[in-house]
C-alpha cells in the first residue's frame, strides 16, 4: 500500500506555498508525511506534485510523481494509482491519526471494493483520507476523459465501501483537519505539544 500525499495545490487561501511553510523549523507537509509513515499498513510514501513544485518537494527525500492533469484531487488520485493501491491524503493534514489510517486500510482489504472512504452522517465524504484500488484508476480515467472531475461523485458512482465516521472514536476526527489559512496554524500550535 502506497501512502500518496497530494502536494499539487497552490495554497491560494493561505497566501503562499503552505506545504513548505515551516512550523517549528519543519515544513508543514513533513508533519503529514511523518504521521502517515507511522501507519503500519503503509509500505512507501510518494508525493504527488505539480511540475512547478516537484523540485522543491524532491529535496524532502521522498519519491515524487508528477500530476500532469492538474484537474484537482481526482487527477492526483489518478496519478497515485499508476503506482499501485494507494492510501491518499492531502499534504496539509498534519494531525493524521496512524491508527485510523490502518483501520481504513484493514477494511479496504477486507471489503475488496474499489475504494474505502470515510463518510459523515450527512453524506459528506472524506476522499483525501481514503484507500483506493489500483484498478479504480481506469474508472477515474473515464470520468477525466469526459470532463467530470468531481471525486466525490465518482466515488458515489462506484462500488465503494464507506466507513461511518460517527461510529468511530471521536479523537480520530482530528485526522481530517487540514490547514487552509494562517489562522489554522494557530490550532496546530495549540495542540502540537499533545499531538505532534
PDB file of C-alpha atoms in Angstrom:
ATOM      1  CA  UNK A   1       0.000   0.000   0.000  1.00  0.00           C
ATOM      2  CA  UNK A   2       1.431   3.322  -1.108  1.00  0.00           C
ATOM      3  CA  UNK A   3       0.913   6.368   1.075  1.00  0.00           C
ATOM      4  CA  UNK A   4       0.214   9.043  -1.530  1.00  0.00           C
ATOM      5  CA  UNK A   5       0.469  12.622  -0.305  1.00  0.00           C
ATOM      6  CA  UNK A   6      -1.176  15.122  -2.655  1.00  0.00           C
ATOM      7  CA  UNK A   7       1.039  18.174  -2.873  1.00  0.00           C
ATOM      8  CA  UNK A   8      -0.110  19.976  -6.002  1.00  0.00           C
ATOM      9  CA  UNK A   9      -2.366  22.668  -4.536  1.00  0.00           C
ATOM     10  CA  UNK A  10      -1.479  26.321  -4.912  1.00  0.00           C
ATOM     11  CA  UNK A  11      -2.445  27.428  -1.397  1.00  0.00           C
ATOM     12  CA  UNK A  12      -4.408  30.494  -2.551  1.00  0.00           C
ATOM     13  CA  UNK A  13      -6.336  30.901   0.703  1.00  0.00           C
ATOM     14  CA  UNK A  14      -3.118  30.508   2.667  1.00  0.00           C
ATOM     15  CA  UNK A  15      -1.285  33.111   0.610  1.00  0.00           C
ATOM     16  CA  UNK A  16       1.751  31.131  -0.498  1.00  0.00           C
ATOM     17  CA  UNK A  17       3.136  27.611  -0.598  1.00  0.00           C
ATOM     18  CA  UNK A  18       1.659  26.346   2.646  1.00  0.00           C
ATOM     19  CA  UNK A  19       3.090  22.828   2.340  1.00  0.00           C
ATOM     20  CA  UNK A  20       6.640  24.143   2.703  1.00  0.00           C
ATOM     21  CA  UNK A  21       5.678  26.731   5.332  1.00  0.00           C
ATOM     22  CA  UNK A  22       7.763  25.970   8.400  1.00  0.00           C
ATOM     23  CA  UNK A  23       6.232  25.217  11.788  1.00  0.00           C
ATOM     24  CA  UNK A  24       8.926  24.969  14.480  1.00  0.00           C
ATOM     25  CA  UNK A  25      11.518  24.760  11.709  1.00  0.00           C
ATOM     26  CA  UNK A  26       9.840  21.916   9.828  1.00  0.00           C
ATOM     27  CA  UNK A  27       7.730  22.171   6.624  1.00  0.00           C
ATOM     28  CA  UNK A  28       4.016  21.544   7.191  1.00  0.00           C
ATOM     29  CA  UNK A  29       3.972  18.632   4.727  1.00  0.00           C
ATOM     30  CA  UNK A  30       6.624  16.770   6.767  1.00  0.00           C
ATOM     31  CA  UNK A  31       4.242  16.575   9.736  1.00  0.00           C
ATOM     32  CA  UNK A  32       1.714  14.879   7.455  1.00  0.00           C
ATOM     33  CA  UNK A  33       4.313  12.511   5.970  1.00  0.00           C
ATOM     34  CA  UNK A  34       5.771  11.523   9.344  1.00  0.00           C
ATOM     35  CA  UNK A  35       2.363  10.643  10.760  1.00  0.00           C
ATOM     36  CA  UNK A  36       1.467   8.664   7.641  1.00  0.00           C
ATOM     37  CA  UNK A  37       4.753   6.754   7.972  1.00  0.00           C
ATOM     38  CA  UNK A  38       3.661   5.609  11.432  1.00  0.00           C
ATOM     39  CA  UNK A  39       0.734   3.677   9.946  1.00  0.00           C
ATOM     40  CA  UNK A  40       1.723   0.002   9.781  1.00  0.00           C
ATOM     41  CA  UNK A  41      -0.258  -0.581   6.572  1.00  0.00           C
ATOM     42  CA  UNK A  42       1.814   1.923   4.567  1.00  0.00           C
ATOM     43  CA  UNK A  43       4.789   0.458   2.703  1.00  0.00           C
ATOM     44  CA  UNK A  44       6.095   3.503   0.858  1.00  0.00           C
ATOM     45  CA  UNK A  45       5.434   7.245   0.765  1.00  0.00           C
ATOM     46  CA  UNK A  46       5.103   9.076  -2.550  1.00  0.00           C
ATOM     47  CA  UNK A  47       4.393  12.773  -3.092  1.00  0.00           C
ATOM     48  CA  UNK A  48       2.088  13.697  -5.977  1.00  0.00           C
ATOM     49  CA  UNK A  49       3.190  17.115  -7.183  1.00  0.00           C
ATOM     50  CA  UNK A  50       2.618  19.596  -9.964  1.00  0.00           C
ATOM     51  CA  UNK A  51       5.562  20.168 -12.281  1.00  0.00           C
ATOM     52  CA  UNK A  52       6.130  23.620 -10.768  1.00  0.00           C
ATOM     53  CA  UNK A  53       6.635  22.430  -7.187  1.00  0.00           C
ATOM     54  CA  UNK A  54       8.191  18.977  -7.816  1.00  0.00           C
ATOM     55  CA  UNK A  55      11.798  20.112  -7.492  1.00  0.00           C
ATOM     56  CA  UNK A  56      11.268  21.734  -4.086  1.00  0.00           C
ATOM     57  CA  UNK A  57       9.441  18.656  -2.804  1.00  0.00           C
ATOM     58  CA  UNK A  58      12.142  16.278  -4.059  1.00  0.00           C
ATOM     59  CA  UNK A  59      14.507  17.928  -1.576  1.00  0.00           C
ATOM     60  CA  UNK A  60      12.492  16.335   1.244  1.00  0.00           C
ATOM     61  CA  UNK A  61      13.913  12.950   0.223  1.00  0.00           C
ATOM     62  CA  UNK A  62      10.756  11.146  -0.871  1.00  0.00           C
ATOM     63  CA  UNK A  63       9.708   9.857  -4.277  1.00  0.00           C
ATOM     64  CA  UNK A  64       7.782  12.427  -6.323  1.00  0.00           C
ATOM     65  CA  UNK A  65       5.394  11.722  -9.200  1.00  0.00           C
ATOM     66  CA  UNK A  66       4.094  14.493 -11.433  1.00  0.00           C
ATOM     67  CA  UNK A  67       0.366  15.086 -11.812  1.00  0.00           C
ATOM     68  CA  UNK A  68       0.235  16.193 -15.444  1.00  0.00           C
ATOM     69  CA  UNK A  69      -3.565  16.551 -15.468  1.00  0.00           C
ATOM     70  CA  UNK A  70      -3.976  19.357 -12.903  1.00  0.00           C
ATOM     71  CA  UNK A  71      -7.729  18.809 -12.589  1.00  0.00           C
ATOM     72  CA  UNK A  72      -7.828  18.823  -8.796  1.00  0.00           C
ATOM     73  CA  UNK A  73      -7.813  15.900  -6.342  1.00  0.00           C
ATOM     74  CA  UNK A  74      -9.148  13.443  -8.908  1.00  0.00           C
ATOM     75  CA  UNK A  75      -6.047  13.966 -11.045  1.00  0.00           C
ATOM     76  CA  UNK A  76      -3.825  13.456  -8.012  1.00  0.00           C
ATOM     77  CA  UNK A  77      -5.549  10.191  -7.086  1.00  0.00           C
ATOM     78  CA  UNK A  78      -5.436   9.037 -10.721  1.00  0.00           C
ATOM     79  CA  UNK A  79      -1.690   9.745 -10.818  1.00  0.00           C
ATOM     80  CA  UNK A  80      -1.042   7.958  -7.490  1.00  0.00           C
ATOM     81  CA  UNK A  81      -2.888   4.832  -8.632  1.00  0.00           C
ATOM     82  CA  UNK A  82      -0.468   4.411 -11.531  1.00  0.00           C
ATOM     83  CA  UNK A  83       1.918   3.080  -8.848  1.00  0.00           C
ATOM     84  CA  UNK A  84      -0.469   0.624  -7.156  1.00  0.00           C
ATOM     85  CA  UNK A  85      -3.121   0.572  -4.422  1.00  0.00           C
ATOM     86  CA  UNK A  86      -2.899   3.837  -2.519  1.00  0.00           C
ATOM     87  CA  UNK A  87      -3.992   5.468   0.704  1.00  0.00           C
ATOM     88  CA  UNK A  88      -4.416   9.094  -0.344  1.00  0.00           C
ATOM     89  CA  UNK A  89      -4.142  12.138   1.910  1.00  0.00           C
ATOM     90  CA  UNK A  90      -3.682  15.860   1.352  1.00  0.00           C
ATOM     91  CA  UNK A  91      -0.286  17.299   2.226  1.00  0.00           C
ATOM     92  CA  UNK A  92      -1.844  19.812   4.629  1.00  0.00           C
ATOM     93  CA  UNK A  93      -3.198  17.249   7.140  1.00  0.00           C
ATOM     94  CA  UNK A  94      -0.624  17.400   9.965  1.00  0.00           C
ATOM     95  CA  UNK A  95      -2.814  15.717  12.584  1.00  0.00           C
ATOM     96  CA  UNK A  96      -3.310  12.390  10.778  1.00  0.00           C
ATOM     97  CA  UNK A  97      -4.072   9.538  13.168  1.00  0.00           C
ATOM     98  CA  UNK A  98      -1.985   6.491  12.140  1.00  0.00           C
ATOM     99  CA  UNK A  99      -4.386   4.042  13.858  1.00  0.00           C
ATOM    100  CA  UNK A 100      -7.263   5.470  11.821  1.00  0.00           C
ATOM    101  CA  UNK A 101      -5.258   5.074   8.604  1.00  0.00           C
ATOM    102  CA  UNK A 102      -4.597   1.425   9.496  1.00  0.00           C
ATOM    103  CA  UNK A 103      -8.274   0.892  10.332  1.00  0.00           C
ATOM    104  CA  UNK A 104      -9.287   2.098   6.847  1.00  0.00           C
ATOM    105  CA  UNK A 105      -6.602   0.011   5.111  1.00  0.00           C
ATOM    106  CA  UNK A 106      -7.744  -3.092   7.010  1.00  0.00           C
ATOM    107  CA  UNK A 107     -11.361  -2.509   5.974  1.00  0.00           C
ATOM    108  CA  UNK A 108     -10.247  -1.838   2.404  1.00  0.00           C
ATOM    109  CA  UNK A 109      -8.575  -5.251   2.101  1.00  0.00           C
ATOM    110  CA  UNK A 110     -11.451  -6.958   3.898  1.00  0.00           C
ATOM    111  CA  UNK A 111     -14.186  -5.430   1.711  1.00  0.00           C
ATOM    112  CA  UNK A 112     -12.272  -5.746  -1.597  1.00  0.00           C
ATOM    113  CA  UNK A 113     -14.023  -2.689  -3.081  1.00  0.00           C
ATOM    114  CA  UNK A 114     -12.517  -0.098  -5.453  1.00  0.00           C
ATOM    115  CA  UNK A 115     -12.385   2.498  -2.671  1.00  0.00           C
ATOM    116  CA  UNK A 116     -12.865   2.691   1.084  1.00  0.00           C
ATOM    117  CA  UNK A 117     -13.903   6.186   2.150  1.00  0.00           C
ATOM    118  CA  UNK A 118     -14.906   7.758   5.492  1.00  0.00           C
ATOM    119  CA  UNK A 119     -18.417   9.247   5.381  1.00  0.00           C
ATOM    120  CA  UNK A 120     -20.222  11.622   7.759  1.00  0.00           C
ATOM    121  CA  UNK A 121     -23.878  11.024   8.677  1.00  0.00           C
ATOM    122  CA  UNK A 122     -24.916  13.949   6.421  1.00  0.00           C
ATOM    123  CA  UNK A 123     -23.374  12.073   3.458  1.00  0.00           C
ATOM    124  CA  UNK A 124     -20.234  14.226   3.219  1.00  0.00           C
ATOM    125  CA  UNK A 125     -17.222  12.160   2.126  1.00  0.00           C
ATOM    126  CA  UNK A 126     -13.536  12.422   3.052  1.00  0.00           C
ATOM    127  CA  UNK A 127     -11.912  11.332  -0.244  1.00  0.00           C
ATOM    128  CA  UNK A 128      -8.488  12.659   0.789  1.00  0.00           C
ATOM    129  CA  UNK A 129      -8.302  10.288   3.741  1.00  0.00           C
ATOM    130  CA  UNK A 130      -9.185   7.107   1.901  1.00  0.00           C
ATOM    131  CA  UNK A 131      -7.843   3.907   0.319  1.00  0.00           C
ATOM    132  CA  UNK A 132      -8.146   3.179  -3.398  1.00  0.00           C
ATOM    133  CA  UNK A 133      -7.619   0.073  -5.512  1.00  0.00           C
ATOM    134  CA  UNK A 134      -5.192   0.404  -8.411  1.00  0.00           C
ATOM    135  CA  UNK A 135      -7.951  -0.750 -10.794  1.00  0.00           C
ATOM    136  CA  UNK A 136     -10.098   2.246  -9.785  1.00  0.00           C
ATOM    137  CA  UNK A 137      -7.748   4.283 -11.979  1.00  0.00           C
ATOM    138  CA  UNK A 138      -9.429   3.233 -15.243  1.00  0.00           C
ATOM    139  CA  UNK A 139     -12.824   4.279 -13.824  1.00  0.00           C
ATOM    140  CA  UNK A 140     -11.376   7.692 -12.912  1.00  0.00           C
ATOM    141  CA  UNK A 141      -9.755   7.878 -16.345  1.00  0.00           C
ATOM    142  CA  UNK A 142     -13.182   7.641 -17.995  1.00  0.00           C
ATOM    143  CA  UNK A 143     -14.501  10.464 -15.793  1.00  0.00           C
ATOM    144  CA  UNK A 144     -11.493  12.651 -16.569  1.00  0.00           C
ATOM    145  CA  UNK A 145     -11.818  12.000 -20.301  1.00  0.00           C
ATOM    146  CA  UNK A 146     -15.423  13.191 -20.204  1.00  0.00           C
ATOM    147  CA  UNK A 147     -14.506  16.308 -18.187  1.00  0.00           C
ATOM    148  CA  UNK A 148     -16.112  15.171 -14.914  1.00  0.00           C
ATOM    149  CA  UNK A 149     -13.568  15.922 -12.222  1.00  0.00           C
ATOM    150  CA  UNK A 150     -15.662  15.670  -9.038  1.00  0.00           C
ATOM    151  CA  UNK A 151     -14.050  12.911  -6.977  1.00  0.00           C
ATOM    152  CA  UNK A 152     -16.990  12.624  -4.548  1.00  0.00           C
ATOM    153  CA  UNK A 153     -19.362  11.968  -7.406  1.00  0.00           C
ATOM    154  CA  UNK A 154     -17.046   9.361  -8.921  1.00  0.00           C
ATOM    155  CA  UNK A 155     -16.827   7.560  -5.578  1.00  0.00           C
ATOM    156  CA  UNK A 156     -20.618   7.549  -5.209  1.00  0.00           C
ATOM    157  CA  UNK A 157     -20.979   6.106  -8.710  1.00  0.00           C
ATOM    158  CA  UNK A 158     -18.570   3.269  -7.888  1.00  0.00           C
ATOM    159  CA  UNK A 159     -18.996   0.256  -5.609  1.00  0.00           C
ATOM    160  CA  UNK A 160     -17.113   1.949  -2.774  1.00  0.00           C
ATOM    161  CA  UNK A 161     -17.168   0.839   0.832  1.00  0.00           C
ATOM    162  CA  UNK A 162     -17.952   3.531   3.388  1.00  0.00           C
ATOM    163  CA  UNK A 163     -16.755   3.935   6.947  1.00  0.00           C
ATOM    164  CA  UNK A 164     -19.320   5.722   9.088  1.00  0.00           C
ATOM    165  CA  UNK A 165     -17.331   8.355  10.984  1.00  0.00           C
ATOM    166  CA  UNK A 166     -19.771   8.816  13.854  1.00  0.00           C
ATOM    167  CA  UNK A 167     -19.325   5.174  14.882  1.00  0.00           C
ATOM    168  CA  UNK A 168     -15.567   5.639  15.364  1.00  0.00           C
ATOM    169  CA  UNK A 169     -13.561   7.032  18.323  1.00  0.00           C
ATOM    170  CA  UNK A 170     -14.156  10.783  18.481  1.00  0.00           C
ATOM    171  CA  UNK A 171     -10.444  11.583  18.810  1.00  0.00           C
ATOM    172  CA  UNK A 172      -9.856  10.128  15.352  1.00  0.00           C
ATOM    173  CA  UNK A 173     -11.770  13.008  13.784  1.00  0.00           C
ATOM    174  CA  UNK A 174      -8.862  15.428  14.074  1.00  0.00           C
ATOM    175  CA  UNK A 175      -7.179  13.241  11.448  1.00  0.00           C
ATOM    176  CA  UNK A 176      -9.298  15.127   8.863  1.00  0.00           C
ATOM    177  CA  UNK A 177      -8.078  18.569   9.949  1.00  0.00           C
ATOM    178  CA  UNK A 178      -6.369  20.431   7.134  1.00  0.00           C
ATOM    179  CA  UNK A 179      -4.616  23.780   7.021  1.00  0.00           C
ATOM    180  CA  UNK A 180      -6.280  26.292   4.700  1.00  0.00           C
ATOM    181  CA  UNK A 181      -5.398  29.599   6.307  1.00  0.00           C
ATOM    182  CA  UNK A 182      -2.696  31.004   8.552  1.00  0.00           C
ATOM    183  CA  UNK A 183      -5.258  31.080  11.361  1.00  0.00           C
ATOM    184  CA  UNK A 184      -5.418  27.289  11.121  1.00  0.00           C
ATOM    185  CA  UNK A 185      -1.738  27.212  12.098  1.00  0.00           C
ATOM    186  CA  UNK A 186      -2.718  28.566  15.492  1.00  0.00           C
ATOM    187  CA  UNK A 187      -4.808  25.476  16.059  1.00  0.00           C
ATOM    188  CA  UNK A 188      -1.795  23.299  15.319  1.00  0.00           C
ATOM    189  CA  UNK A 189       0.420  25.334  17.624  1.00  0.00           C
ATOM    190  CA  UNK A 190      -2.186  24.919  20.362  1.00  0.00           C
ATOM    191  CA  UNK A 191      -2.222  21.147  20.164  1.00  0.00           C
ATOM    192  CA  UNK A 192       1.291  20.448  18.920  1.00  0.00           C
ATOM    193  CA  UNK A 193       2.570  19.585  22.394  1.00  0.00           C
ATOM    194  CA  UNK A 194      -0.121  16.912  22.702  1.00  0.00           C
ATOM    195  CA  UNK A 195      -0.144  15.522  19.182  1.00  0.00           C
ATOM    196  CA  UNK A 196       2.879  16.498  17.112  1.00  0.00           C
TER     197      UNK A 196
END
